[in-house]
XYZ file of C-alpha atoms in Angstrom:
357
model
C -24.576 24.302 -25.494
C -25.042 21.657 -22.782
C -23.963 18.026 -22.944
C -27.201 16.581 -21.605
C -30.507 17.247 -19.900
C -31.356 14.896 -17.036
C -34.938 14.277 -15.881
C -35.267 12.309 -12.652
C -38.405 10.228 -12.187
C -39.318 6.551 -11.960
C -36.905 6.234 -14.880
C -33.864 8.482 -15.249
C -34.231 9.943 -18.735
C -31.269 11.728 -20.271
C -31.256 13.626 -23.560
C -27.746 13.744 -25.002
C -26.100 16.290 -27.269
C -24.249 13.873 -29.530
C -22.121 16.668 -30.957
C -20.632 17.428 -27.543
C -20.832 13.917 -26.074
C -20.810 11.414 -28.936
C -21.869 7.866 -28.063
C -18.803 5.724 -27.344
C -18.030 2.869 -29.727
C -19.045 -0.601 -28.608
C -16.035 -2.741 -27.707
C -15.641 -6.475 -28.317
C -15.562 -6.948 -24.551
C -19.048 -5.396 -24.285
C -20.945 -7.477 -26.839
C -22.794 -9.620 -24.317
C -23.676 -6.571 -22.226
C -25.064 -4.725 -25.243
C -27.084 -7.784 -26.272
C -29.007 -7.446 -23.007
C -30.567 -4.063 -23.869
C -29.311 -2.856 -27.250
C -26.909 -0.197 -28.518
C -29.176 2.811 -27.923
C -29.515 2.131 -24.203
C -25.826 1.273 -23.947
C -24.917 4.576 -25.612
C -26.828 6.497 -22.957
C -25.738 4.311 -20.074
C -22.058 4.529 -20.989
C -22.117 8.341 -20.959
C -23.548 8.703 -17.453
C -21.302 10.060 -14.728
C -21.676 7.729 -11.752
C -20.216 8.172 -8.281
C -19.911 5.480 -5.617
C -19.690 6.780 -2.048
C -17.982 4.259 0.216
C -15.334 1.728 -0.819
C -16.129 -0.972 1.716
C -17.536 -4.429 1.076
C -20.378 -3.194 -1.159
C -18.763 -0.163 -2.792
C -15.679 -2.184 -3.692
C -17.945 -4.675 -5.473
C -20.323 -2.205 -7.132
C -17.665 0.075 -8.658
C -15.762 -2.500 -10.804
C -19.072 -3.851 -12.121
C -19.955 -0.367 -13.332
C -16.673 0.037 -15.200
C -17.007 -3.490 -16.586
C -20.403 -2.483 -17.995
C -18.646 0.067 -20.186
C -19.517 3.242 -18.290
C -16.865 5.776 -19.218
C -16.814 7.986 -16.123
C -17.043 6.345 -12.696
C -15.845 7.896 -9.457
C -15.238 6.347 -6.039
C -15.099 8.388 -2.811
C -13.902 7.295 0.636
C -11.472 8.732 3.179
C -10.741 5.482 5.021
C -7.748 3.126 4.966
C -7.696 -0.635 4.489
C -7.443 -2.450 7.827
C -7.009 -6.103 8.721
C -10.644 -6.311 9.887
C -11.778 -5.404 6.351
C -10.254 -8.403 4.606
C -13.123 -10.810 5.288
C -15.453 -8.548 3.287
C -13.441 -6.357 0.912
C -12.960 -8.808 -1.938
C -10.012 -7.548 -3.980
C -8.137 -5.973 -1.082
C -5.264 -7.999 0.355
C -2.871 -8.094 3.277
C -0.242 -6.141 1.356
C -2.725 -3.263 1.093
C -3.039 -3.336 4.874
C 0.730 -3.430 5.433
C 1.289 -0.587 2.969
C -1.464 1.531 4.547
C -3.368 1.826 1.291
C -6.468 3.985 1.094
C -9.673 2.181 0.222
C -10.154 4.309 -2.889
C -6.716 3.358 -4.225
C -7.650 -0.325 -3.957
C -11.033 0.348 -5.540
C -9.482 2.278 -8.418
C -7.083 -0.595 -9.092
C -10.008 -3.008 -9.420
C -12.031 -0.541 -11.493
C -9.207 0.013 -13.969
C -8.666 -3.728 -14.340
C -12.374 -4.310 -14.978
C -12.983 -1.358 -17.330
C -14.161 -2.165 -20.857
C -14.690 1.387 -22.199
C -12.288 2.526 -24.915
C -11.263 5.571 -22.879
C -12.365 5.066 -19.274
C -12.103 7.959 -16.859
C -11.896 6.525 -13.361
C -11.649 8.991 -10.507
C -10.598 8.193 -6.924
C -11.516 10.820 -4.345
C -9.834 10.665 -0.941
C -12.604 12.803 0.534
C -15.535 12.623 2.929
C -18.980 13.323 1.484
C -19.677 15.081 4.792
C -17.225 17.878 3.982
C -17.878 20.733 1.529
C -15.170 19.589 -0.922
C -16.575 16.066 -1.134
C -20.130 17.347 -1.440
C -19.116 19.695 -4.294
C -17.616 16.759 -6.199
C -20.815 14.738 -5.822
C -22.910 17.514 -7.379
C -21.195 16.911 -10.727
C -22.550 13.355 -11.116
C -25.749 11.947 -12.648
C -26.298 8.983 -10.305
C -24.839 8.244 -6.879
C -24.505 4.903 -5.110
C -24.708 5.181 -1.326
C -22.507 2.409 0.084
C -22.078 3.914 3.536
C -23.443 2.951 6.936
C -22.950 6.111 8.983
C -25.841 8.492 9.820
C -24.085 11.741 8.872
C -22.987 10.633 5.407
C -26.394 9.095 4.711
C -28.112 12.318 5.794
C -25.981 14.323 3.348
C -26.795 11.940 0.496
C -30.459 11.813 1.475
C -30.677 15.583 1.157
C -28.704 15.727 -2.080
C -31.162 13.397 -3.847
C -33.955 15.950 -3.396
C -32.291 19.350 -3.349
C -30.144 18.608 -6.411
C -32.261 15.999 -8.236
C -29.492 13.388 -8.351
C -30.920 9.887 -7.774
C -29.193 8.109 -4.899
C -29.254 4.310 -4.860
C -29.081 3.212 -1.263
C -29.322 -0.004 0.712
C -27.797 -2.028 3.461
C -27.493 -5.302 5.318
C -28.643 -6.148 8.839
C -27.689 -9.434 10.510
C -29.449 -10.543 13.676
C -27.302 -13.123 15.520
C -28.300 -15.045 18.630
C -26.296 -13.995 21.687
C -25.134 -17.581 22.247
C -24.210 -18.268 18.622
C -26.125 -18.855 15.416
C -28.135 -16.503 13.252
C -31.733 -15.534 13.876
C -32.178 -13.663 10.597
C -30.619 -11.361 8.044
C -32.263 -8.754 5.846
C -31.038 -6.488 3.104
C -32.805 -3.516 1.620
C -32.459 -1.407 -1.491
C -34.232 1.697 -2.761
C -33.808 4.687 -5.038
C -33.917 7.955 -3.121
C -35.493 10.648 -5.290
C -38.482 13.010 -5.383
C -41.636 10.911 -5.462
C -40.106 8.123 -3.383
C -39.731 8.099 0.415
C -36.501 9.539 1.743
C -34.228 7.572 4.079
C -35.957 9.027 7.120
C -39.450 8.194 5.863
C -38.455 4.613 5.009
C -36.794 4.255 8.428
C -33.268 3.788 7.117
C -31.912 6.947 8.752
C -32.298 8.080 12.351
C -31.774 11.827 12.344
C -31.106 11.815 16.072
C -27.825 9.993 15.424
C -26.490 12.523 12.913
C -25.311 14.912 15.608
C -23.608 12.122 17.557
C -21.865 10.962 14.399
C -20.849 14.476 13.478
C -19.223 15.242 16.853
C -17.410 11.902 16.910
C -19.466 10.231 19.637
C -20.186 7.193 17.470
C -16.448 6.493 17.413
C -16.240 6.631 21.212
C -16.702 3.158 22.772
C -17.609 4.688 26.139
C -20.409 6.732 24.563
C -21.762 3.735 22.662
C -21.625 1.511 25.736
C -23.490 4.083 27.811
C -26.154 4.704 25.175
C -29.503 2.949 25.146
C -29.310 -0.591 23.781
C -30.436 -0.760 20.176
C -29.792 2.941 19.575
C -27.143 2.179 16.957
C -27.528 0.102 13.813
C -25.752 -3.278 13.909
C -22.503 -3.476 11.965
C -22.228 -7.225 11.430
C -21.324 -8.092 7.872
C -20.134 -11.156 5.962
C -18.902 -11.397 2.397
C -21.357 -14.147 1.491
C -24.273 -11.796 2.185
C -22.714 -8.452 1.247
C -22.778 -9.561 -2.386
C -26.577 -9.733 -2.120
C -26.637 -6.038 -1.258
C -24.463 -5.374 -4.307
C -26.916 -7.280 -6.490
C -29.883 -5.425 -4.976
C -28.316 -1.995 -5.594
C -27.327 -2.832 -9.166
C -30.813 -4.192 -9.864
C -32.282 -0.887 -8.699
C -29.778 0.913 -10.954
C -30.726 -1.131 -14.033
C -34.422 -0.624 -13.279
C -33.893 3.143 -12.999
C -31.797 3.494 -16.164
C -32.901 0.682 -18.477
C -36.514 0.337 -17.221
C -37.101 -3.343 -18.142
C -40.621 -3.853 -19.499
C -41.092 -0.095 -19.519
C -41.172 0.057 -15.715
C -38.782 2.137 -13.677
C -37.447 1.707 -10.172
C -39.632 -0.644 -8.096
C -39.596 1.300 -4.833
C -38.172 0.043 -1.533
C -37.407 -3.688 -1.496
C -36.443 -5.946 1.390
C -35.228 -9.523 1.314
C -35.751 -11.622 4.456
C -33.234 -14.446 4.555
C -34.863 -16.645 7.208
C -37.985 -17.168 5.081
C -36.409 -16.309 1.695
C -39.024 -13.700 0.885
C -38.595 -10.575 -1.254
C -40.969 -7.881 -0.051
C -42.180 -4.746 -1.820
C -42.439 -2.372 1.118
C -45.467 -0.092 1.159
C -43.474 2.803 2.567
C -44.541 6.309 1.662
C -43.260 9.800 2.263
C -44.567 11.416 5.429
C -46.939 14.316 4.952
C -44.422 16.809 6.317
C -41.273 15.250 4.846
C -38.700 18.034 4.923
C -36.793 16.498 2.013
C -39.791 16.584 -0.323
C -40.417 20.202 0.719
C -36.882 21.120 -0.346
C -36.999 19.457 -3.756
C -34.814 21.359 -6.258
C -33.605 23.769 -3.564
C -30.082 23.586 -4.978
C -27.810 26.162 -3.370
C -30.634 27.123 -0.998
C -30.253 23.759 0.752
C -29.693 23.586 4.515
C -25.957 23.091 5.100
C -25.301 19.615 6.508
C -21.599 19.415 5.707
C -18.793 20.467 8.009
C -15.375 19.554 9.313
C -15.145 15.747 9.483
C -12.622 15.237 12.265
C -12.513 11.464 11.908
C -11.655 11.783 8.212
C -8.798 14.152 8.991
C -7.415 11.768 11.613
C -7.478 8.766 9.283
C -5.866 10.674 6.415
C -3.155 12.140 8.628
C -2.346 8.705 10.059
C -2.015 7.324 6.522
C 0.268 10.169 5.464
C 2.409 9.689 8.560
C 2.747 5.967 7.849
C 3.747 6.678 4.225
C 6.745 8.683 5.470
C 8.344 5.542 6.900
C 11.064 4.317 4.582
C 9.984 0.681 4.311
C 6.324 1.587 3.684
C 7.224 4.245 1.110
C 9.592 1.822 -0.636
C 6.978 -0.918 -0.606
C 4.382 1.394 -2.123
C 6.763 2.398 -4.926
C 7.666 -1.224 -5.668
C 4.026 -2.318 -5.684
C 3.041 0.606 -7.923
C 5.833 -0.189 -10.380
C 4.786 -3.839 -10.599
C 1.238 -2.696 -11.338
C 2.466 -0.372 -14.110
C 4.557 -3.155 -15.669
C 1.522 -5.413 -15.729
C -0.564 -2.751 -17.487
C 2.199 -1.989 -19.964
C 2.422 -5.684 -20.789
C -1.340 -5.853 -21.298
C -1.243 -2.860 -23.619
C 1.686 -4.264 -25.610
C 0.072 -7.671 -26.082
C -3.254 -6.060 -27.005
C -1.548 -3.951 -29.695
C 0.301 -6.965 -31.106
C -2.894 -9.018 -31.123
C -4.768 -6.316 -33.036
C -2.011 -5.929 -35.628
C -1.811 -9.680 -36.175
């Protein structure tokens, strides 16, 4: 009666009910992908429901690569809008998106649809915050989640979800250490699968729980609060497109290891690349003896509630709605949307003619 049974471990193993979820046909555009691991693995991979949280520099890169791989159902979740400061990292977003006050998920969905190779892709864009109950409820319906966020509250919610609901979360990030007078001292990027049996984000020192409250009450958006806080209390937010793509590659490598298990091995554990010495390190990080996440494995609905009203999300969404009421922005959005539809109609027409010929 169920579509699949998912078992989370070093490899995510899924048993499919082919009668309810038949394997999708392989498309001509997927032949080179399938040649990398065979039709059986592709059939399972393509049926996974995958959600990307965060449509910034990394999430905007990860999500189209998932749809290009032939995965039928991919979702993207973010409440934020495209701003001018995003354009040096969000490859695929443009200045028109900024001027038209586009949401990040609308830009991501556009790229995902263009890249999709599945015969009947289902691409979902959620203008939600994972920190709110509605966003959290959506996430519970997915098999694998990519964490492409850099805020403590959202990472805490995803960290918990990986254990209480047995949904593997693929997480990582980039840290750049510049000299105060110019130049770069170092840069590192990390990647890891968060799941029972692997250290949680707190245990592997990628989440400072003391900052969750400050993020939740909006203090991390208050320059005066940040300036008055102890130096080094907040994670650096430097980012460049040339290095963000390395985080994308690291997360996708963890994903392939978890799903495909090259050589029969699953996810490799926490990895860190140190740019200054060009060294990839396997970090010997283990769960703490009293890790609260491990103790709440499979808690499900008995989980401690971490979600709540995300004020910042409401403010951003309301500002975007207010901007869309202006005549010239509303007209520009309609014109841009119509051009996009014409382009897709043309693609469909030419594809049909090509097939018939």
